[in-house]
CSV table of C-alpha atoms in Angstrom, one decimal:
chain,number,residue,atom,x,y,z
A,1,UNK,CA,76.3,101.1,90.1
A,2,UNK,CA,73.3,99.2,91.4
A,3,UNK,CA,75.4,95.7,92.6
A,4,UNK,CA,78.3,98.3,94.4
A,5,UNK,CA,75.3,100.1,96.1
A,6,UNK,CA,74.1,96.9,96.9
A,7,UNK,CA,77.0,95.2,98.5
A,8,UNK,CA,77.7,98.5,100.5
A,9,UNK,CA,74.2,98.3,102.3
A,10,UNK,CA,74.6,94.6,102.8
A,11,UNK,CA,78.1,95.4,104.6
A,12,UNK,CA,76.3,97.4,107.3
A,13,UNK,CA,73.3,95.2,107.5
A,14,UNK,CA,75.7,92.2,108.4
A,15,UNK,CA,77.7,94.3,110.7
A,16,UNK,CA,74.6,94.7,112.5
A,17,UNK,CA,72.8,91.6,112.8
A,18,UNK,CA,76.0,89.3,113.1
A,19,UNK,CA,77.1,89.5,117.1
A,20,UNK,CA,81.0,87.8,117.9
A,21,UNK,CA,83.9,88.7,119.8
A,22,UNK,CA,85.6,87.8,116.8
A,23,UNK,CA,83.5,90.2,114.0
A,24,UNK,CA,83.7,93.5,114.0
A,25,UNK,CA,80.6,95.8,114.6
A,26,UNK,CA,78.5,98.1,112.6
A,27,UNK,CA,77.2,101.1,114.5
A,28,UNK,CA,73.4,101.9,114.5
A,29,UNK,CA,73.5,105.9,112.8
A,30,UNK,CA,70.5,108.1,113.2
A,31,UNK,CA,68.6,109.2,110.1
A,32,UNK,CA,70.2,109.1,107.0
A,33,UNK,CA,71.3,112.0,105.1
A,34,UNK,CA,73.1,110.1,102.5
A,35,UNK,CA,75.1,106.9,102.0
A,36,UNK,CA,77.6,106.3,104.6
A,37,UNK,CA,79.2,103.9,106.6
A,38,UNK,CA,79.5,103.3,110.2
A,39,UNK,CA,81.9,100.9,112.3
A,40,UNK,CA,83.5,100.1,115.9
A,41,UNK,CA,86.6,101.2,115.9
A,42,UNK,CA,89.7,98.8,116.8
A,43,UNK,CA,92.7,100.2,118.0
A,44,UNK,CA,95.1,97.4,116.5
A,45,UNK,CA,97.4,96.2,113.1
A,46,UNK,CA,96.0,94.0,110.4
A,47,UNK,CA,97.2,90.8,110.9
A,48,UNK,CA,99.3,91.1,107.0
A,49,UNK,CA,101.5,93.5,109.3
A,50,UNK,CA,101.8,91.2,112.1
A,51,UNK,CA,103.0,89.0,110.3
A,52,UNK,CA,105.3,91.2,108.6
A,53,UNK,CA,106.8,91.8,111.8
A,54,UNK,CA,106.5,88.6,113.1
A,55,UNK,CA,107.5,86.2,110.6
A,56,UNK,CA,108.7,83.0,112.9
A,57,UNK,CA,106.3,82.7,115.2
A,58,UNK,CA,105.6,79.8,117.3
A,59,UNK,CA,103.3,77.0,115.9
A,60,UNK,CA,101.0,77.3,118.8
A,61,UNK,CA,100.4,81.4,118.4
A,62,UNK,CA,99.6,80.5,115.0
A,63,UNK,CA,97.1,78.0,115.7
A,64,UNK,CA,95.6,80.3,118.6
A,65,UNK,CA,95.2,83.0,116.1
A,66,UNK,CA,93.7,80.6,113.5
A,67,UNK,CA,91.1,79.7,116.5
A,68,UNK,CA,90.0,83.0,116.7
A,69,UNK,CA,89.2,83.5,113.3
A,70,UNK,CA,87.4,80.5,112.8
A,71,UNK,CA,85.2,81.3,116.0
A,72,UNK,CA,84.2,84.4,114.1
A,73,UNK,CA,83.9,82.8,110.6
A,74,UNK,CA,81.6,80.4,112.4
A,75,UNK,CA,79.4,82.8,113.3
A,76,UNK,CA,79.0,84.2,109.8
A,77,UNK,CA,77.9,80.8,108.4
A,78,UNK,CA,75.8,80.5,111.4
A,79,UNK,CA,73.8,83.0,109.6
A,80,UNK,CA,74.3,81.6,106.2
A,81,UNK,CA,77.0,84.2,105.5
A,82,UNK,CA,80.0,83.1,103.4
A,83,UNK,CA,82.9,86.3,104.3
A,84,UNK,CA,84.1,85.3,100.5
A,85,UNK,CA,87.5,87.8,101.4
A,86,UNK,CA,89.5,86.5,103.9
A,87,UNK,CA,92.9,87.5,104.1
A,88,UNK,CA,95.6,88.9,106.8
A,89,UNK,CA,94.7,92.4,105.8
A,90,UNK,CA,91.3,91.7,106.4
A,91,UNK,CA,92.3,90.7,110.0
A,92,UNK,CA,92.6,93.2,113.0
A,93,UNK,CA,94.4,92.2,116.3
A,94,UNK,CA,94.0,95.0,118.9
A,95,UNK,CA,96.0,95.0,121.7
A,96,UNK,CA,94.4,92.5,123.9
A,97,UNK,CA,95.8,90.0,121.3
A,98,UNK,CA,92.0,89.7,119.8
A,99,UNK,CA,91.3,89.0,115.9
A,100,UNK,CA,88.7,91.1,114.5
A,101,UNK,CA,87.1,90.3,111.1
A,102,UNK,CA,86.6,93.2,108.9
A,103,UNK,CA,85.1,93.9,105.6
A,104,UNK,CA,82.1,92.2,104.6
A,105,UNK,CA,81.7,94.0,101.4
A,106,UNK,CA,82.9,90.9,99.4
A,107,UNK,CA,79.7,88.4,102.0
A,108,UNK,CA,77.5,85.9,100.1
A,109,UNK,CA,74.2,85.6,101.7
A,110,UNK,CA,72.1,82.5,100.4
A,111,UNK,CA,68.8,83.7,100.7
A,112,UNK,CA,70.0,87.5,99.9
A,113,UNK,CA,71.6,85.9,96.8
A,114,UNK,CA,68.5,84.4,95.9
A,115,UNK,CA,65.8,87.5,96.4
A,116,UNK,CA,68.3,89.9,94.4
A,117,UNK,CA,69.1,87.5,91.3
A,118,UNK,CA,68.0,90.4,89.1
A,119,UNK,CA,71.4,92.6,90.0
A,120,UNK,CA,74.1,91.4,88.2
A,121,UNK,CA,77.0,91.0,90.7
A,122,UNK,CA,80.7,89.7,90.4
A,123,UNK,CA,81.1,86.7,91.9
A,124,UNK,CA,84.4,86.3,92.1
A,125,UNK,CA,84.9,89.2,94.9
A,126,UNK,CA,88.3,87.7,96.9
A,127,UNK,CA,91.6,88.3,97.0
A,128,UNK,CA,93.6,85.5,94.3
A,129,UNK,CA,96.1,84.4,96.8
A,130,UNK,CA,94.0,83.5,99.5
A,131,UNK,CA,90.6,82.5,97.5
A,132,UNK,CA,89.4,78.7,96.4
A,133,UNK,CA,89.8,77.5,92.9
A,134,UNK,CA,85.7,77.1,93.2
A,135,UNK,CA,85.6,81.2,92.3
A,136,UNK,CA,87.8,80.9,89.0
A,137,UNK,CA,86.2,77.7,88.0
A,138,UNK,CA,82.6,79.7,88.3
A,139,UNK,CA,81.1,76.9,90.8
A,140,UNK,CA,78.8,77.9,93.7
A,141,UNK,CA,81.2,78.3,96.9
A,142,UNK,CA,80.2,76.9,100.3
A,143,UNK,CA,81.4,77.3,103.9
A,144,UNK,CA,84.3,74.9,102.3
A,145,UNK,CA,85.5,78.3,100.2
A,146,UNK,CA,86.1,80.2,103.4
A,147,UNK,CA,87.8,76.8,104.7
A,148,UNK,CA,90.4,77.1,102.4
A,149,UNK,CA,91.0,80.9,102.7
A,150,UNK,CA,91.8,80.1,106.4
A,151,UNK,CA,94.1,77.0,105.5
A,152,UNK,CA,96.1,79.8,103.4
A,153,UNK,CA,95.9,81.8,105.9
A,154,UNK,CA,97.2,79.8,108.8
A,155,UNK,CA,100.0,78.8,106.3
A,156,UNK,CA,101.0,82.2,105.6
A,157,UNK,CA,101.5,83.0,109.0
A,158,UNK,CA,103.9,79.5,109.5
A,159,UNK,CA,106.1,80.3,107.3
A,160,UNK,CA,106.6,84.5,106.9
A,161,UNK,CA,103.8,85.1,103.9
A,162,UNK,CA,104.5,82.1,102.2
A,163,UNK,CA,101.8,80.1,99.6
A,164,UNK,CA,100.9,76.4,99.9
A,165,UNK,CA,101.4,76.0,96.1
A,166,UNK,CA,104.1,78.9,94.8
A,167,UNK,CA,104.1,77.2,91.5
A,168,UNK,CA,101.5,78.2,88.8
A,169,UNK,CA,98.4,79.8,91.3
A,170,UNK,CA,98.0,82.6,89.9
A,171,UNK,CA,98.0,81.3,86.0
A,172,UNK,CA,95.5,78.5,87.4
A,173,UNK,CA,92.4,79.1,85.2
A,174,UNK,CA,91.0,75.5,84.6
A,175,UNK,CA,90.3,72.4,87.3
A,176,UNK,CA,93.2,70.6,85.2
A,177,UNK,CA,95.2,73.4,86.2
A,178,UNK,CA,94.5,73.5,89.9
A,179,UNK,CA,94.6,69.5,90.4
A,180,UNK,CA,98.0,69.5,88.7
A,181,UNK,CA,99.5,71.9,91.7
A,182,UNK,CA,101.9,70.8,93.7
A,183,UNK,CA,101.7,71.5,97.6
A,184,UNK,CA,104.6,72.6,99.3
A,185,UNK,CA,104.9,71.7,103.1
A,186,UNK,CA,104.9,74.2,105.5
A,187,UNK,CA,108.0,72.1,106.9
A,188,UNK,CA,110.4,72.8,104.2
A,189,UNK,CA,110.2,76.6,105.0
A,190,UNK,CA,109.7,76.7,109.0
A,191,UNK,CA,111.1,73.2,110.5
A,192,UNK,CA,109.0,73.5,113.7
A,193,UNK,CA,106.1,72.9,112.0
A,194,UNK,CA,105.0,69.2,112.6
A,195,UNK,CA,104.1,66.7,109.6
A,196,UNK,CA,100.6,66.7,110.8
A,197,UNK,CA,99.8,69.9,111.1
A,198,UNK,CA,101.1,69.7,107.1
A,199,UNK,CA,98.8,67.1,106.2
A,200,UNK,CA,95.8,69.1,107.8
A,201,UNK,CA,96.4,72.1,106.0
A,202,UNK,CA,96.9,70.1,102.8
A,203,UNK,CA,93.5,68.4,103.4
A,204,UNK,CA,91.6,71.8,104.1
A,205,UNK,CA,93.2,72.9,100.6
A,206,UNK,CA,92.2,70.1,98.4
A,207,UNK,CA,91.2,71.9,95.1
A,208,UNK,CA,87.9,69.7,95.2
A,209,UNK,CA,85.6,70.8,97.8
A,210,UNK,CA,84.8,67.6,99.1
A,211,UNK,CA,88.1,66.5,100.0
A,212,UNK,CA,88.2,69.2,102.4
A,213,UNK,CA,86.9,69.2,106.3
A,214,UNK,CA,83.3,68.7,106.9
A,215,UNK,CA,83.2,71.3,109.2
A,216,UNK,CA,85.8,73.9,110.6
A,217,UNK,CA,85.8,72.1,114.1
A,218,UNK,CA,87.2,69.2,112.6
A,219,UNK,CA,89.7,71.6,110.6
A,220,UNK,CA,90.5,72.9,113.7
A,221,UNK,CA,90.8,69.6,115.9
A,222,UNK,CA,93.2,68.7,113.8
A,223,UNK,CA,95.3,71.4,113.8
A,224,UNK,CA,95.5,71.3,117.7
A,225,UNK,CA,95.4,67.1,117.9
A,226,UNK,CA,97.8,65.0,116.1
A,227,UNK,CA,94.8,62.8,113.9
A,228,UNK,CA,96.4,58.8,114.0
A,229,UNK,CA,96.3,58.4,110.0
A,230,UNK,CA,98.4,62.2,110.5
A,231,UNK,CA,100.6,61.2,113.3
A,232,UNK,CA,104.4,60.7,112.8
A,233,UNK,CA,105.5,60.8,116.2
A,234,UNK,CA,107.0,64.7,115.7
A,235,UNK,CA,107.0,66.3,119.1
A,236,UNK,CA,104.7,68.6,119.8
A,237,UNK,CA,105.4,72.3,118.5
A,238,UNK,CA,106.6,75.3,120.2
C-alpha cells in the first residue's frame, strides 16, 4: 500500500524536524533494517481519559489545557503542517501537567502534498466527531480545519465528552446539512461556563471556514478575554 507506506515515513520525518514542548518527538534510529518506528516515550494518560476521570473541571484548567495544545498545533503550521487528527486520544498529559501531541500519521504537508500528487491518498484521515465539515464536503482544509478540531475539543472537555451540535453530525454529508445544525451552548450542560467563552467556541466552529478565527491567537484571546461584542457581564469562571 504505497499511500500507507507513505504516510508512515512522513510520521517520523515530522517527528523529527518539528521541535515543541508541546509535540512529541521522533527518535533518530541507526541504519535501517526494515520499516519501523521510533518515538520519545511519555509517561502520562491521553487526554480522552482525563477527561473521563475528570469530567467537571474548572473553566480555567480547561482553557490552560487548550493553550497548550494550540502552542504545539502552532508549531505544526509553522511548518506548513496541518495535524488533520486531533482529538483527546490523540493528546498525552504526563505528569508535570504537559500536553503532548501524538500521531501525525493523519499530517497534511502543502508542498509534500504537492510533490507526491501521483499517490492516491484519503483525504479524509480524522476522526468524525472532532473533524471540520471541509473533509466530508471534499474542500481543501487549512490551519482553520485544525481550529475547529480544537474548538471541539475544548468543548468536550467543558462539559464531560459532550458535542457542540449532538443533533444530526454524524448524518451531515452536504453544506445544507451542516449549515442547518444547531449549536448547543456549553452553558446548558456545565453552568460555569461563561456566555462568552460560548460565543467563541461557536465562532471557531462556524461550518464556513471564514467565519472562523483568523488565527489561533485570536481563538485563544478570546477564550481567556471576555471580547466587548461577547461580553455579558458573567463573572469570571472558576
Amino acid at each position: 500500500d504505497p499511500a500507507y507506506l507513505d504516510r508512515f515515513a512522513l510520521e517520523e520525518w515530522i517527528g523529527l524536524r518539528t521541535q515543541n514542548p508541546h509535540l512529541v518527538k521522533a527518535l533518530a534510529r541507526p541504519a535501517k533494517s526494515c520499516l519501523y518506528l521510533l518515538v520519545e516515550y511519555i509517561d502520562g494518560l491521553s487526554l480522552a481519559t482525563w477527561s473521563t476521570r475528570n469530567p467537571t473541571p474548572g473553566v480555567k484548567e480547561v482553557i490552560r489545557f487548550t493553550k497548550q495544545i494550540i502552542e504545539g498545533v502552532r508549531a505544526l503550521h509553522r511548518a506548513e503542517t496541518l495535524h488533520q487528527d486531533l482529538k483527546p486520544d490523540n493528546i498525552i498529559l504526563d505528569g508535570n501537567g504537559c500536553l503532548r501531541l501524538i500521531d501525525y500519521g493523519s499530517c497534511r504537508i502543502a508542498a509534500v502534498a504537492e510533490t507526491h500528487a501521483a499517490i492516491p491518498r484519503e483525504e479524509a484521515l480524522g476522526t468524525l466527531d472532532f473533524s471540520a465539515p471541509e473533509y466530508r464536503l471534499g474542500l481543501s482544509p487549512d490551519t482553520r480545519a485544525d481550529q475547529f478540531s480544537l474548538a471541539v475539543i475544548t468543548y468536550h472537555l467543558l462539559t464531560g465528552g459532550a458535542h457542540p451540535f449532538p443533533k444530526g453530525w454524524e448524518r451531515a454529508k452536504t453544506l445544507h446539512h451542516f449549515l442547518n445544525l444547531t449549536y448547543r451552548p456549553a452553558s446548558a450542560i456545565n453552568p460555569h461556563v461563561p456566555a462568552w467563552i460560548d460565543t467563541t467556541l461557536k465562532k471557531a466552529l462556524s461550518v464556513r471556514p471564514e467565519n472562523r478565527y483568523d488565527s489561533l491567537s485570536e481563538f485563544l484571546h478570546d477564550l481567556n478575554h471576555p471580547n466587548p461584542p461577547f461580553n455579558t457581564g458573567a463573572p469570571p469562571p472558576p
